[in-house]
Short mmCIF file of C-alpha atoms in Angstrom, two decimals:
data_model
loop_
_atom_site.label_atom_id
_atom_site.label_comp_id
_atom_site.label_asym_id
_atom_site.label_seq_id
_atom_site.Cartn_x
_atom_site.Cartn_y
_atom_site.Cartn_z
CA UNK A 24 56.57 162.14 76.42
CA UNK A 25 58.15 165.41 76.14
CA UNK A 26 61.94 166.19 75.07
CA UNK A 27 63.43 165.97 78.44
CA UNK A 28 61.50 162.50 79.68
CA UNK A 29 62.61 161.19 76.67
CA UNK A 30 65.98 161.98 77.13
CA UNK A 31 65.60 160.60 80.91
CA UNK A 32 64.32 157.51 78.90
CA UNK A 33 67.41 156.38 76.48
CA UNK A 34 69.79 155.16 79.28
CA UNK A 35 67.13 152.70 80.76
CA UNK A 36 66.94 151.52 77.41
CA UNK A 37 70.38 151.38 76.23
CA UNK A 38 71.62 149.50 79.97
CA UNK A 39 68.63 147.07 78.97
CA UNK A 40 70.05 146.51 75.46
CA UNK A 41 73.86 145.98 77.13
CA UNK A 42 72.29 143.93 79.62
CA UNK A 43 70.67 141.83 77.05
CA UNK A 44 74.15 141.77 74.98
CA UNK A 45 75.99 140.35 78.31
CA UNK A 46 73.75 137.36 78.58
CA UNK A 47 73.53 136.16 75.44
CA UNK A 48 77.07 136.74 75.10
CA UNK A 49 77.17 134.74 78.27
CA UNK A 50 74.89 132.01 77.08
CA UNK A 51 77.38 131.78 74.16
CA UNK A 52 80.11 131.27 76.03
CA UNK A 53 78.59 128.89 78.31
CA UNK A 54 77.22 126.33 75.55
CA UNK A 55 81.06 126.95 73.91
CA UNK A 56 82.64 125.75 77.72
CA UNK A 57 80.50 123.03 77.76
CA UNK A 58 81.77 121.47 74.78
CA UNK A 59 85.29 121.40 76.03
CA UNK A 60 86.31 117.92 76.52
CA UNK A 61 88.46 118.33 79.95
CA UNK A 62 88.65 114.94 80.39
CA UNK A 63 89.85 114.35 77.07
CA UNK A 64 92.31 116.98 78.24
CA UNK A 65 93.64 114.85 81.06
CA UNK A 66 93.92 111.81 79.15
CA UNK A 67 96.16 113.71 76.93
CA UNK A 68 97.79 114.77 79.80
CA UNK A 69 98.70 111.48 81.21
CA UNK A 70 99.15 109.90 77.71
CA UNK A 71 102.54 113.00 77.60
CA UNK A 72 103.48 111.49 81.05
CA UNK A 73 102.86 108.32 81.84
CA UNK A 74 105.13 106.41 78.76
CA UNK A 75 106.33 102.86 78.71
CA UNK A 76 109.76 104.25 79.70
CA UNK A 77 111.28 102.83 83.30
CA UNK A 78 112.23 105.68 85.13
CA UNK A 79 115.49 103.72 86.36
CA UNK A 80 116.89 103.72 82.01
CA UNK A 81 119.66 105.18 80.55
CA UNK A 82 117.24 106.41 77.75
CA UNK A 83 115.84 109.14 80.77
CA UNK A 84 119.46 110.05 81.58
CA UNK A 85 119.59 110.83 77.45
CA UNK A 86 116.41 112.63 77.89
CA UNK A 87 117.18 114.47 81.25
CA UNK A 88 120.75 115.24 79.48
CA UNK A 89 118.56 117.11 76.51
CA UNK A 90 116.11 118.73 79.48
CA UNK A 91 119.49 120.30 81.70
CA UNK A 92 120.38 121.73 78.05
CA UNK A 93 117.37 123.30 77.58
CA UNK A 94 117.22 124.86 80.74
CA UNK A 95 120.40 126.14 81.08
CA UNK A 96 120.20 128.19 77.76
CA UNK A 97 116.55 129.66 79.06
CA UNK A 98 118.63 130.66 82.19
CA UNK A 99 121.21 131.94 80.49
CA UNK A 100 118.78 134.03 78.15
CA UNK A 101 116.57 135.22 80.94
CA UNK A 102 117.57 134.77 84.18
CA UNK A 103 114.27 132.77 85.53
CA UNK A 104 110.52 132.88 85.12
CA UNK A 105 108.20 135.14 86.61
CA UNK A 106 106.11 134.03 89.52
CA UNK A 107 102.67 133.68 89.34
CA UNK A 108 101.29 136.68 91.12
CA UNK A 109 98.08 136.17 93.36
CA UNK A 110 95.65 136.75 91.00
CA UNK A 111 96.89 133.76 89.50
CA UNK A 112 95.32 131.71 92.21
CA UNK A 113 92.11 130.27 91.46
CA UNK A 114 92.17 130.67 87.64
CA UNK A 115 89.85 128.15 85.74
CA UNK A 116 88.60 127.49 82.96
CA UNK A 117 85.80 130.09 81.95
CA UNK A 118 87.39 132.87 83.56
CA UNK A 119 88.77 135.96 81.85
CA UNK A 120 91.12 138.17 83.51
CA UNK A 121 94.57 139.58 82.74
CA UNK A 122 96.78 136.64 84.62
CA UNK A 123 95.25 133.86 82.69
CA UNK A 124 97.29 135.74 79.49
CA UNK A 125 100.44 135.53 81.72
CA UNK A 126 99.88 132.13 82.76
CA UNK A 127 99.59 130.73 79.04
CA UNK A 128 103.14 132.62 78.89
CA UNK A 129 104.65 130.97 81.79
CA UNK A 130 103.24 127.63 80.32
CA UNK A 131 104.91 128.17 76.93
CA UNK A 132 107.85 128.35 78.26
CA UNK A 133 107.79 125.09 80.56
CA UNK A 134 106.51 123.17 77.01
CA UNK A 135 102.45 122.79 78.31
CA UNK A 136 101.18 125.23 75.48
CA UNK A 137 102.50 125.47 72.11
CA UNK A 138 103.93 129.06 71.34
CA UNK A 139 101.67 131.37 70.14
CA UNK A 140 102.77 135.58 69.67
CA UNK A 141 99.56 136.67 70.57
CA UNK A 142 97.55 135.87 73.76
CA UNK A 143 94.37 137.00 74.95
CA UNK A 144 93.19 136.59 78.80
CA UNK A 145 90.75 133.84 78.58
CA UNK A 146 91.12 130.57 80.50
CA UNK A 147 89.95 128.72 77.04
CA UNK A 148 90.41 125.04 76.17
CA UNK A 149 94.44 125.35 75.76
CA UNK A 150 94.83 126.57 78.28
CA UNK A 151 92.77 124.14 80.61
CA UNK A 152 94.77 121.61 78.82
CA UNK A 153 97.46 123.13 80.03
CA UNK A 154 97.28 123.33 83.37
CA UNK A 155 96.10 119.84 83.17
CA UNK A 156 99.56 118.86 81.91
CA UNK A 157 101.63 121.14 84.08
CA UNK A 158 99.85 118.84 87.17
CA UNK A 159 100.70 115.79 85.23
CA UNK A 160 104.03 116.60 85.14
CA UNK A 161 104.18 117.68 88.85
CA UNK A 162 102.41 114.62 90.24
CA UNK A 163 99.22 116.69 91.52
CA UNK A 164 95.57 116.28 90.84
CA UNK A 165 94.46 116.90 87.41
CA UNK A 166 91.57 119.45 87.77
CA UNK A 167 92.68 121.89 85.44
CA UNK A 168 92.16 125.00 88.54
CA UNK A 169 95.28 126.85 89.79
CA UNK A 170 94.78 125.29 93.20
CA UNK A 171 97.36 125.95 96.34
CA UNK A 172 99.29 122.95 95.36
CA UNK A 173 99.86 123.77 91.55
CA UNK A 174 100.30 127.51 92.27
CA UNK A 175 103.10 126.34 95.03
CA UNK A 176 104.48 124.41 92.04
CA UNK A 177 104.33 127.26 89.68
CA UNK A 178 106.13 129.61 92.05
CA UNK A 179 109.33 127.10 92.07
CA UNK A 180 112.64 128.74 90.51
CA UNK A 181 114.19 127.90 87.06
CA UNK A 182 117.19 127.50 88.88
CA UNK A 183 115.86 125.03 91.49
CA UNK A 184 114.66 123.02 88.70
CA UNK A 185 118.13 122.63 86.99
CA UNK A 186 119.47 121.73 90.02
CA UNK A 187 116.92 118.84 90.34
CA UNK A 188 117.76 117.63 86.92
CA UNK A 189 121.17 117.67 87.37
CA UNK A 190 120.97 116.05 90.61
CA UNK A 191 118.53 113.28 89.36
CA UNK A 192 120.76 112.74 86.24
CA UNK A 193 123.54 111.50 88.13
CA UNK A 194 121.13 108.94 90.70
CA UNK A 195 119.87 107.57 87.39
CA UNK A 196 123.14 106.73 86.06
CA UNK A 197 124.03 105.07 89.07
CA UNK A 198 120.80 102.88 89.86
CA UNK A 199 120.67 102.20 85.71
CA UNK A 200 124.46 100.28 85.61
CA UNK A 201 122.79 97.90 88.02
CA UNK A 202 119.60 96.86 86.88
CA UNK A 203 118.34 93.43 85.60
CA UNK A 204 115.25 92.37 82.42
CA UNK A 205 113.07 92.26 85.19
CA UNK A 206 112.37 94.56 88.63
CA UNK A 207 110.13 96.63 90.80
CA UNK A 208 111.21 100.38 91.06
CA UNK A 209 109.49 102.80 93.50
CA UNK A 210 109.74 105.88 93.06
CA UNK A 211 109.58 107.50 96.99
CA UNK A 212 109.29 110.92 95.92
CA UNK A 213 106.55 110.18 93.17
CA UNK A 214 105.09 107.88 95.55
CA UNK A 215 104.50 105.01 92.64
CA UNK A 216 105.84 102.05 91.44
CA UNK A 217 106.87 100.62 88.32
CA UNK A 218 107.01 96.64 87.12
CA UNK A 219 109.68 96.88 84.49
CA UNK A 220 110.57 94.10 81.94
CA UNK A 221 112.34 94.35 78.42
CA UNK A 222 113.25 98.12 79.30
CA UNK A 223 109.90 98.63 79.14
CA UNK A 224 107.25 99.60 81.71
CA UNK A 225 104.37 96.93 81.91
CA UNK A 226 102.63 98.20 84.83
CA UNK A 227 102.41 101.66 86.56
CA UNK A 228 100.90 101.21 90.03
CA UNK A 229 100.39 104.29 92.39
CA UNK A 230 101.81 104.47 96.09
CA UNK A 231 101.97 105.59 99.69
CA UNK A 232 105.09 105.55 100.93
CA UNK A 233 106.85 106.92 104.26
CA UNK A 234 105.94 110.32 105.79
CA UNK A 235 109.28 112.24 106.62
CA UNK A 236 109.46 111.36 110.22
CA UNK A 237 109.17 107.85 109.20
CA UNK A 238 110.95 106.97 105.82
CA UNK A 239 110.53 104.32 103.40
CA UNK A 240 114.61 103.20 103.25
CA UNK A 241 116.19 103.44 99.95
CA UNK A 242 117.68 100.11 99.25
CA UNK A 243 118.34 97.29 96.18
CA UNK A 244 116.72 94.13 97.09
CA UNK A 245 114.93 91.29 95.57
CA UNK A 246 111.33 90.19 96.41
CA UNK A 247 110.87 86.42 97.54
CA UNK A 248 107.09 86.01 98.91
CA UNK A 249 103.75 87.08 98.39
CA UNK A 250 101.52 86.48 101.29
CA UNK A 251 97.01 86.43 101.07
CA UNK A 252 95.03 87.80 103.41
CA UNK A 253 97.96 87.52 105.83
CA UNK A 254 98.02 89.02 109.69
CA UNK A 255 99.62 92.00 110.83
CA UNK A 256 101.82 91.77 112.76
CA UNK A 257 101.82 95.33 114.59
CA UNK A 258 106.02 96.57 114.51
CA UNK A 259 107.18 97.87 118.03
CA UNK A 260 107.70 101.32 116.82
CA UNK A 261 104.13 101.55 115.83
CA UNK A 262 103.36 99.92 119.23
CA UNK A 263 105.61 102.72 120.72
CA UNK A 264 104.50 106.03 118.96
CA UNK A 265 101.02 104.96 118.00
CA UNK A 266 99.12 102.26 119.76
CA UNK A 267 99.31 103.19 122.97
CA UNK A 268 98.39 106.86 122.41
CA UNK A 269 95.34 104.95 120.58
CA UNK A 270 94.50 103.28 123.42
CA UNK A 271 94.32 105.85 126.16
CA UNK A 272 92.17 107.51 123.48
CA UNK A 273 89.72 104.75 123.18
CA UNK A 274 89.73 101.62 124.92
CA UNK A 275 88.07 99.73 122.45
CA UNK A 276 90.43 100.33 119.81
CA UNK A 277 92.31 97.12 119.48
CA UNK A 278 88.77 95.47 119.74
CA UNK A 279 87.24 97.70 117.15
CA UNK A 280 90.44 96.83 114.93
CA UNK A 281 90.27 92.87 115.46
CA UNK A 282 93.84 93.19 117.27
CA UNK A 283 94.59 90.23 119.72
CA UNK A 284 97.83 90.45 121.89
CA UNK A 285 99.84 87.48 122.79
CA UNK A 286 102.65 87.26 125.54
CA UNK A 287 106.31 85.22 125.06
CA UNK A 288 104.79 82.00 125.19
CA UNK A 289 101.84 82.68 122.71
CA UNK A 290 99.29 82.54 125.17
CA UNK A 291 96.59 85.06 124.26
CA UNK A 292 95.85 87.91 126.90
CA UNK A 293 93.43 90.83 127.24
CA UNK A 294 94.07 94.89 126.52
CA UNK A 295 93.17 95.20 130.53
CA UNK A 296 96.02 93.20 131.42
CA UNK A 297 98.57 95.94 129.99
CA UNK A 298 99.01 99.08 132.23
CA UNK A 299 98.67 101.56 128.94
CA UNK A 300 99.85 104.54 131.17
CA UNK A 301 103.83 103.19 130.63
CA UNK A 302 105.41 101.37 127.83
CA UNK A 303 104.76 98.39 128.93
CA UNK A 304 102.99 97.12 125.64
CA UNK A 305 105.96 97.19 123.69
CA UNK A 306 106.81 93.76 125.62
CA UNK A 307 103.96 92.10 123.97
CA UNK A 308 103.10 90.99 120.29
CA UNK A 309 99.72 92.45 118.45
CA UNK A 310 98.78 90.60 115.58
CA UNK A 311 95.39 91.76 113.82
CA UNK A 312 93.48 88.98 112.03
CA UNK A 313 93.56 88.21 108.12
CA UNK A 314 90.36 90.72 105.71
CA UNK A 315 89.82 93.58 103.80
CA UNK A 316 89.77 95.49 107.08
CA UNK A 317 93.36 94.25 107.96
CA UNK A 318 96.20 97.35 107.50
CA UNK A 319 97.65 94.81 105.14
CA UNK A 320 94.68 94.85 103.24
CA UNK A 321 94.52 91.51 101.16
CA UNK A 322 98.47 91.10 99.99
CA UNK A 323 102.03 91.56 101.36
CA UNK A 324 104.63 91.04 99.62
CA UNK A 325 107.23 90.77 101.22
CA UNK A 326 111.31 91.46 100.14
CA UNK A 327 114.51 90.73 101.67
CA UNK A 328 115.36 94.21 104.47
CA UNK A 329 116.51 95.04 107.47
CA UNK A 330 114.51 97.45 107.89
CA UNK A 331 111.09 95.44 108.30
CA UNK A 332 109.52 97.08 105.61
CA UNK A 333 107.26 95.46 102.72
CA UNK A 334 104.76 96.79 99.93
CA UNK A 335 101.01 96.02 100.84
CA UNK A 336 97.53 96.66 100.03
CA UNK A 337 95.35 98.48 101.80
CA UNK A 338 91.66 99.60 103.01
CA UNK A 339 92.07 103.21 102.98
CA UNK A 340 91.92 103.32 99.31
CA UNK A 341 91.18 106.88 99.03
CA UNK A 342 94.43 107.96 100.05
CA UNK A 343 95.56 107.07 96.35
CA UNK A 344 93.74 109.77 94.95
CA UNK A 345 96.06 112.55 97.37
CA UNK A 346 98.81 115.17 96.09
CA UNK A 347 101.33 114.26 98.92
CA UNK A 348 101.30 110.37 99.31
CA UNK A 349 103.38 109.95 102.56
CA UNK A 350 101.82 108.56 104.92
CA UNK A 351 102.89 105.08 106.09
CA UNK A 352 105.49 104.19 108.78
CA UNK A 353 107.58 102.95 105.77
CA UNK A 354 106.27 100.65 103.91
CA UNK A 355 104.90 101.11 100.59
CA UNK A 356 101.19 100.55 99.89
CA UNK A 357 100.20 99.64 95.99
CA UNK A 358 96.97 100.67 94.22
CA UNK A 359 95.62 97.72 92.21
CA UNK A 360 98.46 95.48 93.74
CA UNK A 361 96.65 92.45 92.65
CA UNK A 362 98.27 92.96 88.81
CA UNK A 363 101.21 93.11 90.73
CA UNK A 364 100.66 90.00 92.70
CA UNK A 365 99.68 88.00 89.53
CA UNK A 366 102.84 89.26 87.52
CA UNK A 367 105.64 88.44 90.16
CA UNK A 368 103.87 84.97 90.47
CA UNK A 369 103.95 84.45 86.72
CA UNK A 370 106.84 82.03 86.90
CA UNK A 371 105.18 79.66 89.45
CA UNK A 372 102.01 78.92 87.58
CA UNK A 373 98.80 78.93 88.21
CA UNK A 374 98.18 82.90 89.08
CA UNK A 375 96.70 85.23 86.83
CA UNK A 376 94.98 88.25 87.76
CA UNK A 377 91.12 86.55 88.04
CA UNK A 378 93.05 83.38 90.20
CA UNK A 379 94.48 86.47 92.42
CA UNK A 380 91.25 88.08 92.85
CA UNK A 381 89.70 85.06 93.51
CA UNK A 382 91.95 84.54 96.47
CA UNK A 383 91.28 88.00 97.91
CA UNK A 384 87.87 87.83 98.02
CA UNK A 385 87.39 84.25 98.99
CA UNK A 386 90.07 84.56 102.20
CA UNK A 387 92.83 82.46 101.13
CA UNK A 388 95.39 82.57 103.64
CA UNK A 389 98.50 81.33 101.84
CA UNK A 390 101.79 82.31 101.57
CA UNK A 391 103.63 81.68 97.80
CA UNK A 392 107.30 81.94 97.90
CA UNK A 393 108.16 82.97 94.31
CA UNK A 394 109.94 80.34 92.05
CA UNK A 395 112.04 83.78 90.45
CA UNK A 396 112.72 85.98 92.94
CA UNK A 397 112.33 89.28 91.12
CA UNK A 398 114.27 92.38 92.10
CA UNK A 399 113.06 95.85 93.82
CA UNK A 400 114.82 98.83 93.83
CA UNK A 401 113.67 102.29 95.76
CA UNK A 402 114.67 105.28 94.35
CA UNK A 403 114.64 108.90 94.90
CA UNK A 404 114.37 110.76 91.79
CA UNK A 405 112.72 113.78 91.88
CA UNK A 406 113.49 114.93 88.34
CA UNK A 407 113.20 112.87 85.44
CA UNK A 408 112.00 113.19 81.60
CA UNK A 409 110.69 111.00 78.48
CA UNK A 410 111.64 110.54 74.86
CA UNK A 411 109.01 113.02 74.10
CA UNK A 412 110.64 115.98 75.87
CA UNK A 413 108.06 116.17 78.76
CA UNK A 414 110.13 116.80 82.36
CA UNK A 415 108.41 115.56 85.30
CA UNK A 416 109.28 117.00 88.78
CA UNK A 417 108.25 115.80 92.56
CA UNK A 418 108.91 117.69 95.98
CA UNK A 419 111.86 116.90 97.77
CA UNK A 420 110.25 115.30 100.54
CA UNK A 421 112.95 114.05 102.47
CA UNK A 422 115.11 116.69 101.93
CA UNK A 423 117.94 114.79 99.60
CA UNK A 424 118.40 117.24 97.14
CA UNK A 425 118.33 120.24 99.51
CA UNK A 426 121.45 118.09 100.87
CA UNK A 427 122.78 117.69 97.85
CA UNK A 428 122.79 113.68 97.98
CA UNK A 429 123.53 111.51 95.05
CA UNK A 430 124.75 108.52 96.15
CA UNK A 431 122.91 106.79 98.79
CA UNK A 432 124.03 103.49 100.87
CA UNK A 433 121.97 101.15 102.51
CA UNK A 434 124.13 102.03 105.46
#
């Protein structure tokens, strides 16, 4: 090979000595990813989030006291954070690019990362941890991926955020003056629910609650009756804004649904006896038979309203694992509600959690007024924050704190 092929020659080699460099550099930082423990990440997460504290205490007004602090001296120092720019969007773990440096910024400052002067632009293991905390403490699915509902979150003000604290500082001193050893707490804009006794949370259950067209009422009331495998009866608003539209759509539907309709006197009649073109089904009752199937699921339990709302279970059991849960007509379905069941039945006896399951699955169709009727109280907090300095936030769903509301009457 003469002088020039030779020189021709050196850049095929040198590109296929880079290109060997890139993928064993590659391979080295694919074996390194894989030993990340992400889910060891989330628990950690949760573990910062999810503490035995009620959310309805007077330690979180202490704590959320501490958080406004905070906040108002980074506002006074800085003004606000910067929002995450588009490139943002997307980022996870494994990628390397210039926002993941300005993300582990922006999470220093919120308290997810620990400070650090120097920052490169790898999505590493801290920072997948994280992001997996930031969606903790936002109430969104922990993936550890910038995903449209933690970049919406990200993009949120400083100052918005000190107004929700302040806001939800004064709600919890109100709702804390009244509480009892023992209660139920939901949480509407976290969508969950809390079993508090002792000041301390013994059960954390998660929750659909009312979409915004159709609210879960915020009320203080105390919980008398858990019903098994009981019936549905189907409201009239639901009969109004929902059933018949179901209808026209599909004849079969109350069939499919195990729905039977009964007239003033009790007397059973058929879906083609109701002219589904008016509103003439509202004059009738629809009552769907006991099962898993049922919109009750296995459990109601029921608590004193006037608003003929209750917390249930539920078939649709995947709609637990959602960002946004608001989708009933305003009442409150529980994940794993037969813990729940067992512990407000504690006082009469006989029901443990096994008993409770027992009576799901077999059909029991009881109803067990409670020998202690045990409190419930639903809130709206949409700011709150533990003994360990981590500050939760939730969307204002219904609008409360755009409105500036703080105290709220059962009206």
């Amino acid at each position: 090979m003469g002088t020039l092929g030779a020189a021709l020659a050196m850049p095929a080699i040198v590109r296929a000595e880079e290109s060997e460099d890139d993928f064993w550099n590659m391979f080295g930082k694919n074996q390194a990813l894989k030993k990340i423990d992400v889910e060891g990440n989330t628990s950690t997460a949760k573990s910062l989030v999810d503490t035995i504290e009620p959310i309805l205490s007077y330690d979180t007004s202490y704590n959320l006291q501490l958080a406004i602090q905070n906040y108002e001296a980074f506002i006074q120092a800085n003004g606000t954070w910067d929002p995450p720019g588009r490139e943002t969007f997307g980022l996870k773990l494994g990628d390397s690019r210039r926002a993941a440096a300005l993300l582990k910024r922006r999470l220093m400052i919120n308290g997810d990362m620990a400070l650090e002067k120097r920052v490169d632009d790898e999505f590493d293991a801290k920072l997948d941890a994280g992001v997996r905390l930031f969606q903790a403490r936002h109430g969104l699915v922990i993936n550890g991926k910038v995903d449209e509902a933690t970049f919406y979150a990200l993009s949120v003000p400083a100052d918005y955020r000190l107004n929700q604290l302040k806001l939800n500082a004064q709600r919890i001193d109100q709702w804390a003056s009244a509480l009892s050893d023992r209660y139920v707490a939901v949480n509407i804009p976290a969508a969950t629910i809390e079993a508090v006794e002792g000041a301390q949370v013994v059960q954390r259950h998660t929750a659909v609650v009312g979409k915004v067209d159709r609210a879960t009422p915020i009320l203080n009331s105390k919980i008398f009756q858990v019903k098994f495998n009981p019936y549905w009866t189907v409201p009239k608003s639901i009969i109004e804004k929902d059933l018949i539209r179901y209808m026209n759509e599909d004849p079969d539907y109350l069939t499919k649904c195990r729905i039977r309709i009964f007239d003033g006197d009790g007397n059973e009649i058929q879906p083609t006896q109701i002219d589904w073109s008016t509103k003439d089904a509202v004059k009738y009752t629809f009552r769907q038979d006991p099962g898993g199937e049922n919109s009750m699921g296995h459990c109601k339990i029921d608590f004193y309203n006037k608003y003929d709302v209750y917390m249930h279970d539920t078939p649709q059991k995947a709609l637990f694992g959602e960002n946004a849960r608001f989708h009933s007509s305003g009442c409150m379905r529980c994940e794993n509600i037969d813990t729940l069941a067992a512990w407000l039945l504690r006082d009469n006896g006989g029901w443990d959690v096994p008993t409770v399951q027992a009576a799901f699955e077999g059909g029991l169709r009881e109803d067990v007024k409670l020998d202690v009727q045990v409190p419930i109280h639903t809130t709206y907090i949409t700011a709150w924050a533990n003994r360990q300095g981590t500050v939760s936030f939730r969307d204002d769903v219904y609008q409360f704190d755009a409105a500036g509301i703080v105290n709220f009457s059962e009206g």
